[in-house]
Coordinates of C-alpha atoms in Angstrom, one line a residue:
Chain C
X12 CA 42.2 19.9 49.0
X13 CA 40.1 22.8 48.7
X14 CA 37.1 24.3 47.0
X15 CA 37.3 27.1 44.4
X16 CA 33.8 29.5 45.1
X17 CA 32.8 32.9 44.2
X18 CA 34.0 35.7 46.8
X19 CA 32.8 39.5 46.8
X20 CA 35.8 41.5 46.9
X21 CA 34.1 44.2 48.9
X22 CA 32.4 42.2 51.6
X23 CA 34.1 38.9 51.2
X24 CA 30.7 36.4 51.4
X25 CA 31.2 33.5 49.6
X26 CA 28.7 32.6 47.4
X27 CA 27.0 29.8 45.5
X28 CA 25.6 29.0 42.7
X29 CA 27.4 31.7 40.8
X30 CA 25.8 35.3 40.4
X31 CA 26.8 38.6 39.1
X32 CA 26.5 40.3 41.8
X33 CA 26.8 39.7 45.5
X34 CA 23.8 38.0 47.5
X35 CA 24.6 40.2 50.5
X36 CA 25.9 44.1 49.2
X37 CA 25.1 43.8 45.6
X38 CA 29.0 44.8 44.8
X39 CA 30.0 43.8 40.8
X40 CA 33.1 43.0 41.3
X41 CA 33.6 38.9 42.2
X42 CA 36.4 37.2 42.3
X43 CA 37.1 33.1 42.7
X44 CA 39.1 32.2 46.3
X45 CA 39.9 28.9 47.1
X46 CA 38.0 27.8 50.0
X47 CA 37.4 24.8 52.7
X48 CA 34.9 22.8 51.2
X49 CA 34.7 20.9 54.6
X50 CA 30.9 21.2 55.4
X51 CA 28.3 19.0 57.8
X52 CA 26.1 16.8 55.3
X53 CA 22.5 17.9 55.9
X54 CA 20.4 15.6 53.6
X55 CA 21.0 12.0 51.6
X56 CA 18.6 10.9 49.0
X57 CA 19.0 8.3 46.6
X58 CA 17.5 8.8 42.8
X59 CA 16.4 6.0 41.2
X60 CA 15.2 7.9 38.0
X61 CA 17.2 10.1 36.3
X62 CA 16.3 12.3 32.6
X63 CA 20.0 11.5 31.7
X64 CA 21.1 8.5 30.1
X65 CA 24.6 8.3 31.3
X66 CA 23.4 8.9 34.5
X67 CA 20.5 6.1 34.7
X68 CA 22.9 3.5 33.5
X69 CA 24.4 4.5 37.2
X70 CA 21.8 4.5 39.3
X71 CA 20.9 4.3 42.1
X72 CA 22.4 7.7 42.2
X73 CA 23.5 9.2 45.5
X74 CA 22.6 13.0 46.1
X75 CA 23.4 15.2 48.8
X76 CA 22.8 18.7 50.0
X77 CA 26.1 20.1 52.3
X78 CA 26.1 23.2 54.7
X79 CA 29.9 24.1 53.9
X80 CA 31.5 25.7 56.7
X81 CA 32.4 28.9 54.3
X82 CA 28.9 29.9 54.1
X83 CA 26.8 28.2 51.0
X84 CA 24.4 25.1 50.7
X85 CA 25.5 22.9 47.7
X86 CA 24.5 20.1 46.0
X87 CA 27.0 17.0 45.6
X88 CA 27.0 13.4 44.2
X89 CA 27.9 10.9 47.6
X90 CA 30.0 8.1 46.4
X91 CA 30.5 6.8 50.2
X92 CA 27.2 5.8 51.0
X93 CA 28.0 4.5 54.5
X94 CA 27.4 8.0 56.2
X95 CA 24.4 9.2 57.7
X96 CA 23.1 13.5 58.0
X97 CA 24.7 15.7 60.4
X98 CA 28.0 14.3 59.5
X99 CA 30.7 16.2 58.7
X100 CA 32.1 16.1 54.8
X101 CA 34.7 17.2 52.4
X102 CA 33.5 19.2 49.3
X103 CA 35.6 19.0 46.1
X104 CA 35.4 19.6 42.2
X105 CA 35.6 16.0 40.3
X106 CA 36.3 17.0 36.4
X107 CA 34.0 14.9 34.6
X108 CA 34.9 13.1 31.4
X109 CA 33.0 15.9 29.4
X110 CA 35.3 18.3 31.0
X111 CA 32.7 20.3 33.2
X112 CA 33.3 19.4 36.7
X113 CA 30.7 17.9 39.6
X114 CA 31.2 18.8 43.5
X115 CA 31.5 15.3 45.3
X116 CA 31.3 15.0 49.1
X117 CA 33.1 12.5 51.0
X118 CA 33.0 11.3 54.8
X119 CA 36.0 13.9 56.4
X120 CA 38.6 12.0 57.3
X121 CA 39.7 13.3 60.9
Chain H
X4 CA -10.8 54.6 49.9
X5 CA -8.1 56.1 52.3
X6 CA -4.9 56.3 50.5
X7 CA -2.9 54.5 52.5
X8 CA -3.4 51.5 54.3
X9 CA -2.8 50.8 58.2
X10 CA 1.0 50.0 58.6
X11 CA 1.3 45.9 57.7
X12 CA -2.4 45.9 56.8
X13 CA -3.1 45.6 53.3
X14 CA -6.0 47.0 51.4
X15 CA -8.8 44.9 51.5
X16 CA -10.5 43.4 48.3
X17 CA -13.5 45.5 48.5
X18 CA -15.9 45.7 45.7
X19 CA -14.2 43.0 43.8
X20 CA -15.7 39.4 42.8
X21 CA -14.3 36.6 41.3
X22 CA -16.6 34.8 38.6
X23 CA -16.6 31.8 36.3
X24 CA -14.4 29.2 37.3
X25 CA -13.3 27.0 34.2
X26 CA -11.0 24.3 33.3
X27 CA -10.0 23.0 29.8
X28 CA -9.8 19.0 30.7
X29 CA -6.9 17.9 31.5
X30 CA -4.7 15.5 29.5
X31 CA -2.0 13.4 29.7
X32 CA 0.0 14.1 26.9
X33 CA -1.3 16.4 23.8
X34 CA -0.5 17.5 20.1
X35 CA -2.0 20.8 21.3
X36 CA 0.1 24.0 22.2
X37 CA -0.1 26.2 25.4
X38 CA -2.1 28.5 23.9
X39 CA -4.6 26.2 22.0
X40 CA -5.3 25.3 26.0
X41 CA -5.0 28.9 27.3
X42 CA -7.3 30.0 24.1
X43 CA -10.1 27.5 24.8
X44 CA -10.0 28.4 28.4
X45 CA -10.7 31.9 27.5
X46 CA -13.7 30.8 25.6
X47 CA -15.2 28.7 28.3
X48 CA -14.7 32.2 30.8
X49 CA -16.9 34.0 28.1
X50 CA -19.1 31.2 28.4
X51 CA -20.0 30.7 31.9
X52 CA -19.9 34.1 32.5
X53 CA -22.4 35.5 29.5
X54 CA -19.7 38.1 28.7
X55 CA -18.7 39.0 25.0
X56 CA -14.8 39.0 23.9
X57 CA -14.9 42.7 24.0
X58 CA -16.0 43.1 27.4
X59 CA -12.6 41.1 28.8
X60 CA -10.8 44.7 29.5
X61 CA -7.7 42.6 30.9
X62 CA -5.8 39.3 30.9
X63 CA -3.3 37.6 33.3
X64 CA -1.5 34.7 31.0
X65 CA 0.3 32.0 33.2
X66 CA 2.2 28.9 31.7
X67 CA 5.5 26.9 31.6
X68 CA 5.5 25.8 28.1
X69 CA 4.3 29.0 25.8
X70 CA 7.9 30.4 24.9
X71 CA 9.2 32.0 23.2
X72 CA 4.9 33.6 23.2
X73 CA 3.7 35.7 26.2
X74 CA 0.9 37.4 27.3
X75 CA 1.2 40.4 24.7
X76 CA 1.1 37.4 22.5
X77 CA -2.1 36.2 23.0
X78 CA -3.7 39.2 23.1
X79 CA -3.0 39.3 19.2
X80 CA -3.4 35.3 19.3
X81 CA -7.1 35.6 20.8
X82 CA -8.0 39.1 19.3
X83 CA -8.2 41.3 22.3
X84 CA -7.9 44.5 22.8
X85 CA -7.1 45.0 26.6
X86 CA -6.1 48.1 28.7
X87 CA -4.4 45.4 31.4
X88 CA -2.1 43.1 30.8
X89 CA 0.0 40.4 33.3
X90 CA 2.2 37.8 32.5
X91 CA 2.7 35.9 36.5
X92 CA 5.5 33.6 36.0
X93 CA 5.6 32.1 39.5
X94 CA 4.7 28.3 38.9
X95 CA 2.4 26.7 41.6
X96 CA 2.2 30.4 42.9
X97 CA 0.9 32.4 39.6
X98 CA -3.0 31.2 40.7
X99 CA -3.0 33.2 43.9
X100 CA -0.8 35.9 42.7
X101 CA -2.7 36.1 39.4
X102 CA -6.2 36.7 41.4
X103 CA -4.4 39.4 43.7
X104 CA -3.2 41.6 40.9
X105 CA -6.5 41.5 38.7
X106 CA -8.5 42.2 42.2
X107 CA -6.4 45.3 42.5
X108 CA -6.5 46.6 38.9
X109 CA -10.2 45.9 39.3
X110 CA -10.3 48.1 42.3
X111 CA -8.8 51.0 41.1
X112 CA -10.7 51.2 38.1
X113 CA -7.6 49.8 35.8
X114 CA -9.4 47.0 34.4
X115 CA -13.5 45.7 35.0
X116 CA -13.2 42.2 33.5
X117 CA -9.7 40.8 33.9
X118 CA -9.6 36.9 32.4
X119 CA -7.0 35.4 34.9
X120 CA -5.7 31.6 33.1
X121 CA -3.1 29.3 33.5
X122 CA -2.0 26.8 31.0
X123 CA 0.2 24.5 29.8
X124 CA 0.6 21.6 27.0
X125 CA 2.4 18.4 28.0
X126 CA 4.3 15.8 25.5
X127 CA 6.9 13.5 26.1
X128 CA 9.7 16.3 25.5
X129 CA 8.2 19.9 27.3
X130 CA 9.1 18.4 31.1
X131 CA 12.5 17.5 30.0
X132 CA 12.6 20.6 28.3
X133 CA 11.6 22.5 31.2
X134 CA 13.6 20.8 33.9
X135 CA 16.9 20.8 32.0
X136 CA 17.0 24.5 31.0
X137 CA 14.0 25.6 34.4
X138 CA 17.1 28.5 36.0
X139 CA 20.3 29.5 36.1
X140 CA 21.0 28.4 39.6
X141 CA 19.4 24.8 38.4
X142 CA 21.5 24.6 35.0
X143 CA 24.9 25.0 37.5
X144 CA 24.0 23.5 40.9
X145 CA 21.1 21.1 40.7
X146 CA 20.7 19.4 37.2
X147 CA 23.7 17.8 36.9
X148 CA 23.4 16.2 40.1
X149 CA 21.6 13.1 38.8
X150 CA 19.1 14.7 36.3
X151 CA 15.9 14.1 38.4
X152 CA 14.2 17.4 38.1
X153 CA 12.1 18.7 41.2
X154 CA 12.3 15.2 42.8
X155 CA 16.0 15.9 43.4
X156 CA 15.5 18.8 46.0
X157 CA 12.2 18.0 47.2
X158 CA 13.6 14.6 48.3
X159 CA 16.0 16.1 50.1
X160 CA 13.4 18.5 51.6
X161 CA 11.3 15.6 52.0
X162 CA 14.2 13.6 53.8
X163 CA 15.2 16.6 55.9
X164 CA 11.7 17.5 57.3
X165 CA 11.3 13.3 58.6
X166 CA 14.4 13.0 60.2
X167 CA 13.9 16.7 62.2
X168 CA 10.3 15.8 63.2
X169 CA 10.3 11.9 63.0
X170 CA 7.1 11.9 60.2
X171 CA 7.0 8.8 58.6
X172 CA 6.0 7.9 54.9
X173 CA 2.8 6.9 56.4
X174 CA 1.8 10.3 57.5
X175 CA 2.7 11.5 54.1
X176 CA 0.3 8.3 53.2
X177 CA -2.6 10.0 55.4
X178 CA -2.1 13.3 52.4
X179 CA -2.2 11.2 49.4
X180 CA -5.1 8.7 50.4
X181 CA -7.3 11.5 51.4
X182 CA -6.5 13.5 48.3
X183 CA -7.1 10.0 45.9
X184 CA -10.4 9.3 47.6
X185 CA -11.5 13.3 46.7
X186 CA -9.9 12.4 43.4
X187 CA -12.4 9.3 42.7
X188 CA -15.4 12.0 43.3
X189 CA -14.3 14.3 40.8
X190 CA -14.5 13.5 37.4
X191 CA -11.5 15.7 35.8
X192 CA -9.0 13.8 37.6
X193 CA -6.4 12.3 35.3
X194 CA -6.0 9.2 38.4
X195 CA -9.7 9.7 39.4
X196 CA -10.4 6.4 38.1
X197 CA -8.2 4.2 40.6
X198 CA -8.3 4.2 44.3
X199 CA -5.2 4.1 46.8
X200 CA -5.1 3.2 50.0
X201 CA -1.9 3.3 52.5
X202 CA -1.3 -0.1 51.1
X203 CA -1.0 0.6 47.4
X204 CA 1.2 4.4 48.4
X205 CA 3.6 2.5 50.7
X206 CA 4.6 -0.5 48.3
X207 CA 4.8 1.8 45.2
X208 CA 7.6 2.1 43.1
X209 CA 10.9 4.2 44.6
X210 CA 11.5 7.4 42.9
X211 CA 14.1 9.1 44.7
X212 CA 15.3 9.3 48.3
X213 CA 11.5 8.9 50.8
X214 CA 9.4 9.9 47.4
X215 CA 7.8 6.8 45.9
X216 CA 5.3 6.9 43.0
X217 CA 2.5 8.8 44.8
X218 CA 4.2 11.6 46.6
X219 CA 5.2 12.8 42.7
X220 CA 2.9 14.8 40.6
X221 CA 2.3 13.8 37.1
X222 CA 2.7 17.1 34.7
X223 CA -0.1 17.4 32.3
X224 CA -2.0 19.8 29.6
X225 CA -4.6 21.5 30.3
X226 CA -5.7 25.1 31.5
X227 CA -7.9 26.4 34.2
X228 CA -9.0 30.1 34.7
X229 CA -11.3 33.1 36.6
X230 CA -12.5 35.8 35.8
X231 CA -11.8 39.3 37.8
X232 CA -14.8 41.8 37.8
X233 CA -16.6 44.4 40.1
X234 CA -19.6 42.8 42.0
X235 CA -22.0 45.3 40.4
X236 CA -20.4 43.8 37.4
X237 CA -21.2 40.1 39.2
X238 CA -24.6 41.3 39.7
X239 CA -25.9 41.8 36.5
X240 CA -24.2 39.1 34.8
X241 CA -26.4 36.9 37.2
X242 CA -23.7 35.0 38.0
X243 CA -22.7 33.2 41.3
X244 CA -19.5 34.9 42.8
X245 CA -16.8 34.8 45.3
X246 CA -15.0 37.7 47.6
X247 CA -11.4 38.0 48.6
X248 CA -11.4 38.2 52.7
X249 CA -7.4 38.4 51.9
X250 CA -4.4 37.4 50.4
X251 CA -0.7 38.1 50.6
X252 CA 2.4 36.6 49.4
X253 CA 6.2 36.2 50.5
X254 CA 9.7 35.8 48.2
X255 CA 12.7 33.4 49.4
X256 CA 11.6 33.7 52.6
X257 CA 14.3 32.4 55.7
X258 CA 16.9 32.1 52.9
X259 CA 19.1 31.6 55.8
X260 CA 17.6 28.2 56.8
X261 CA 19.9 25.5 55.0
X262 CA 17.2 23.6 54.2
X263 CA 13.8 24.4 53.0
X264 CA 11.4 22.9 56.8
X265 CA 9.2 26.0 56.5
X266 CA 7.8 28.5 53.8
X267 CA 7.3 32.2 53.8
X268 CA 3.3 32.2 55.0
X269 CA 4.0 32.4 59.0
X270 CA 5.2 35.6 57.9
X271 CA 2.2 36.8 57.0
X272 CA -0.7 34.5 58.2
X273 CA -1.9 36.5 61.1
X274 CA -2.3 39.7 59.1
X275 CA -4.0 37.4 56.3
X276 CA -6.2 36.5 58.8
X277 CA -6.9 39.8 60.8
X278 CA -7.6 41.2 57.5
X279 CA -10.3 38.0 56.8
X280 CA -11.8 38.6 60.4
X281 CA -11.6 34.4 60.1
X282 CA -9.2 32.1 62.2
X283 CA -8.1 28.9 60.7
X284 CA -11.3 27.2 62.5
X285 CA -13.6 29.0 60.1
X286 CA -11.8 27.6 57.1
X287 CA -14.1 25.3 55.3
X288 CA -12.1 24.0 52.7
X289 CA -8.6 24.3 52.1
X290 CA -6.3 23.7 49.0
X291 CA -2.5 23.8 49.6
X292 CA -0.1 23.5 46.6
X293 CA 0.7 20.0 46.7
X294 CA 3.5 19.1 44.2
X295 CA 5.3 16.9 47.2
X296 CA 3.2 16.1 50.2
X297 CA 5.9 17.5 52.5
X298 CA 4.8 21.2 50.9
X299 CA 1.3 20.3 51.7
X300 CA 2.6 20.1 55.4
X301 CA 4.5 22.8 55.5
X302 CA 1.5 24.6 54.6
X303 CA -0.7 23.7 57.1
X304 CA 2.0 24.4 59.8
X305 CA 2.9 28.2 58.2
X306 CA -0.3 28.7 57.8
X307 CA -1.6 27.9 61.4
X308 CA -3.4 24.7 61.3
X309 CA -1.0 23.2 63.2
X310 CA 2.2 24.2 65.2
X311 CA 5.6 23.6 63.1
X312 CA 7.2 19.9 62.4
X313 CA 3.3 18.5 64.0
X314 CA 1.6 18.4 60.4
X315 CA 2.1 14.6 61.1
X316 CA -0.2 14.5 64.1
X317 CA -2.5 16.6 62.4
X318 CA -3.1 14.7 59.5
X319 CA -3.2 11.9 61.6
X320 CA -6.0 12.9 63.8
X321 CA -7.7 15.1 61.1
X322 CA -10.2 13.6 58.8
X323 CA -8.9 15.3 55.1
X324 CA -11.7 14.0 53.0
X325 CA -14.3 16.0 51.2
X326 CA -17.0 14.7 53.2
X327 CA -14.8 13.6 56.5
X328 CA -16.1 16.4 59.1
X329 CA -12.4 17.5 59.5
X330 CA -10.6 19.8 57.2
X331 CA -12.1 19.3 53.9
X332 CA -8.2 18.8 52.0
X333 CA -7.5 19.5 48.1
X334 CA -10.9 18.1 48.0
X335 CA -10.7 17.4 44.2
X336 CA -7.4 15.4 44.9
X337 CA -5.1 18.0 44.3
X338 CA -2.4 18.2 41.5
X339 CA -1.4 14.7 43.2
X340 CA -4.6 12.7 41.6
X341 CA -5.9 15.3 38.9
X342 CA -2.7 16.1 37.5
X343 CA -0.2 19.2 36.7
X344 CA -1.1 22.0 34.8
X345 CA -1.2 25.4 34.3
X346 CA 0.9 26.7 37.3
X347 CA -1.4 26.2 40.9
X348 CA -4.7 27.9 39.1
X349 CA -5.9 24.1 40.0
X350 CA -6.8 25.4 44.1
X351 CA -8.2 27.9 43.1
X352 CA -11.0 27.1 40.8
X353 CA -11.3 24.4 43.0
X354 CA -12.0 26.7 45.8
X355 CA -14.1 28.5 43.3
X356 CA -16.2 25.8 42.8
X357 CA -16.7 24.7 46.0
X358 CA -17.7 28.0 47.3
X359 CA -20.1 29.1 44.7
X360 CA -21.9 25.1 45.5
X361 CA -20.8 24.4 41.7
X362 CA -19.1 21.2 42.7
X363 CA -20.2 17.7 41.5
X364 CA -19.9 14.4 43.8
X365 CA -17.1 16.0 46.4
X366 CA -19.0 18.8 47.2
X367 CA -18.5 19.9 50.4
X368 CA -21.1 20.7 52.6
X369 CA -21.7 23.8 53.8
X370 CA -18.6 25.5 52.3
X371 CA -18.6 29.1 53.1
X372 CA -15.0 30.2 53.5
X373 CA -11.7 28.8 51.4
X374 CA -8.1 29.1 52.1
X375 CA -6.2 28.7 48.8
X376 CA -2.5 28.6 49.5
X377 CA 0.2 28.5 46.5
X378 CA 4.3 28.1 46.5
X379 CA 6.9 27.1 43.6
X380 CA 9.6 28.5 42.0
X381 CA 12.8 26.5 42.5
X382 CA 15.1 28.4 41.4
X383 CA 17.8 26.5 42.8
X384 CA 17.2 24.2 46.0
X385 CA 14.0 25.7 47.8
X386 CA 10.6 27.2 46.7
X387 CA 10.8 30.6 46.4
X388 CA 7.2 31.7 46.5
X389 CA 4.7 31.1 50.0
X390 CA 1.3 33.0 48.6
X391 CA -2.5 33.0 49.9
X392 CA -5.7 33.9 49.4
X393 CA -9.0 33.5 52.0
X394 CA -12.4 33.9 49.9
X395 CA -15.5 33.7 51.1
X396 CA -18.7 32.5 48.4
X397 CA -21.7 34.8 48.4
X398 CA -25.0 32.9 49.0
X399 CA -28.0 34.7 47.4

């Protein structure tokens, strides 16, 4: 499976969050590349307060930051909580039922 | 002056004091608006400092919760009539920043009495408000990951910085009891009124990730401000003031580092202090921007106290009390114990305070030179802004 992310046509860096221009050469022109979203999990933290009431009915929530290998830092919901930092991880898009869509990590399967 | 400064040597602050420092109490939750807070504020520079509304020649407005108003708001709000005008939207760093562009204006004869205030209201709604619309980056990448405004990154941070240097919530512990025991010697403080010992912060209430209850700030209403002046100005207003030794400030510094272990001020700390002709010894009292005790530390390693990832043993082996002999530490308990508002003016009033010998019960002794240090601004999963000021009190 793979990650769709914001690419700069001119100088190719991946990028997230999305921008308008390009973090490194300030180009305009963007396009959207599917990349790997395998990554090494950097930080874990469990929220047990959340300011959305869908989301405190779940908690606690898992949240984790990800170094994916194509450049950015994201933020991801863990589901698989048997996994410590520094492993590595899988990055995709879960659609949501609201139809936006959430980056989950999972333990990589080798 | 010479034109230009040394290469990498700012400017200093000469000529320039700082006057009047003011705080509108703060409260918990308020009918009030931003600028009913900001407003009074104003009032109370005028007066401590004896000066009439028509001498204020500039204003610096900072605040998370006067939209869709700004500063050229006010200035018809409150009836002024200024020639300088700054709006610092910088969060925890708009205090420092604030004071380093009215000490300029003030310099070079763009302003003579600049009113520097932050403010903010607080009701159930304006942190939810805030946190679910706070930036782009957050809107996309951080808030819908579980909805838990700042405490979301910052436990990450939080979690990151323990398992690289091994600090335990205890150490963290050593930040917050210090800061609540200044906090019970200061009357303002919204937690002032309860004690904490290591105890009481380790059983507390799991918030997210390594933050419990009392590594969280509680966002308040309530406004705090300075006024900006020449000292001739200072002088014959018969006032006590305070001098700028320094001050700089760094954006997204080491945007490469995936995670947020250290802010921009290593960057520039030994220039800051060059320019102060002070090392971190001479520092008297210090106030770091505490909205997570893990910033606190990374303070006090970027800004030379102690090497980097050893904030730990530092705090461990360095009394942080008001009155401890050690490094007197956000000695009126910092945003932790006295509450959040008005984007990080709280350090610097406090160092205000303490420098012109204007502070109550947690006075501390002897305090000459203050470090305030300031940070905030996550846009998306790191503070953007590292910022500080050394200022030294004048004693007549």
């Amino acid at each position: 499976m793979s990650l769709f992310l914001q690419q700069c046509t001119v100088c190719e860096t991946v990028q997230y969050p999305t921008r308008d221009v390009c973090v490194n050469c300030l180009a305009g022109e963007l396009t959207v590349q599917s990349q790997s979203g395998t990554g090494e999990l950097l930080s874990i933290s469990a929220l047990h307060h959340s300011l959305d009431h869908a989301m405190a009915q779940q908690l606690p929530w898992v949240l984790a930051s990800v170094k994916l290998d194509c450049g950015p830092v994201v933020l991801a919901h863990l589901t698989d909580t048997a996994i410590t930092a520094g492993s590595k991880v899988e990055v995709t898009a879960q659609e949501q039922a609201n139809g936006s869509s959430l980056l989950q990590a999972r333990p990589l399967s080798v | 002056m010479s034109p230009r400064a040394e290469s990498n040597q700012p400017l200093p602050y000469t000529g320039v004091a700082v006057i009047a420092p003011v705080t509108v109490d703060y409260v918990r939750h308020s009918e009030k608006t931003a600028a009913w807070f900001i407003g009074q504020a104003l009032a109370a520079l005028l007066q401590q400092s004896g000066l009439s509304k028509s001498d204020v020649d500039g204003l610096s407005v900072s605040s998370f919760t006067l939209a869709p108003d700004s500063a050229v708001s006010m200035v018809e709000h409150f009836g002024l009539q200024p020639r300088w005008l700054e709006q610092v939207s910088l969060g925890g760093a708009s205090g420092v920043v604030a004071l380093r562009r009215a000490a300029r204006a003030v310099q070079c004869g763009d302003a003579e009495v600049v009113a520097c205030i932050g403010g903010d209201t607080a009701n159930l709604q304006s942190f939810n408000d805030t946190v679910a619309n706070f930036s782009r980056f957050s809107n996309e990448a951080v808030f819908p990951y579980g909805a838990a405004g700042p405490n979301g990154p910052f436990s990450l941070i939080t979690q990151r910085y323990m398992d690289t240097h091994g600090t335990s919530r205890e150490d963290f512990g050593q930040i917050c009891v210090a800061q609540r025991y200044n906090a019970n010697h200061y009357p303002g403080a919204l937690l002032g009124h309860k004690t904490l010992d290591m105890a009481g912060y380790l059983s507390a209430r799991q918030v997210a990730g390594p933050l419990h209850l009392f590594d969280c700030v509680m966002p308040c209403a309530g406004a705090d401000g300075y006024i900006v002046t020449t000292i001739e100005r200072a002088k014959s207003l018969r006032v006590p003031y305070v001098e700028i030794l320094a001050a700089d400030e760094r954006y997204n510094a080491f945007a490469e580092d995936p995670v947020q272990l250290r802010g921009g001020w290593q960057l520039f700390r030994d220039t800051l202090y060059s320019s102060a002709g002070v090392g971190p010894a001479d520092i008297d009292c210090l106030q770091t921007y505490d909205d997570y005790p893990v910033i606190s530390m990374l303070q006090l390693e970027g800004l030379g106290f102690c090497e980097p990832g050893q904030a730990a043993a530092f705090v461990n082996n360095t009394p942080l009390t008001f009155d401890g002999g050690g490094l007197p530490h956000n000695t009126n308990g910092g945003q932790l114990s006295v509450g959040q508002a008005g984007c990080g003016f709280l350090g610097v009033v406090e160092t205000l305070r303490q420098l012109m010998g204007l502070s109550g019960d947690n006075q501390v002794s002897d305090a000459n030179v203050g470090l305030v240090s300031g940070y905030g601004m996550v846009n998306y999963d790191r503070g953007l802004c590292s910022v500080a000021a050394i200022l030294q009190g004048v004693r007549s």
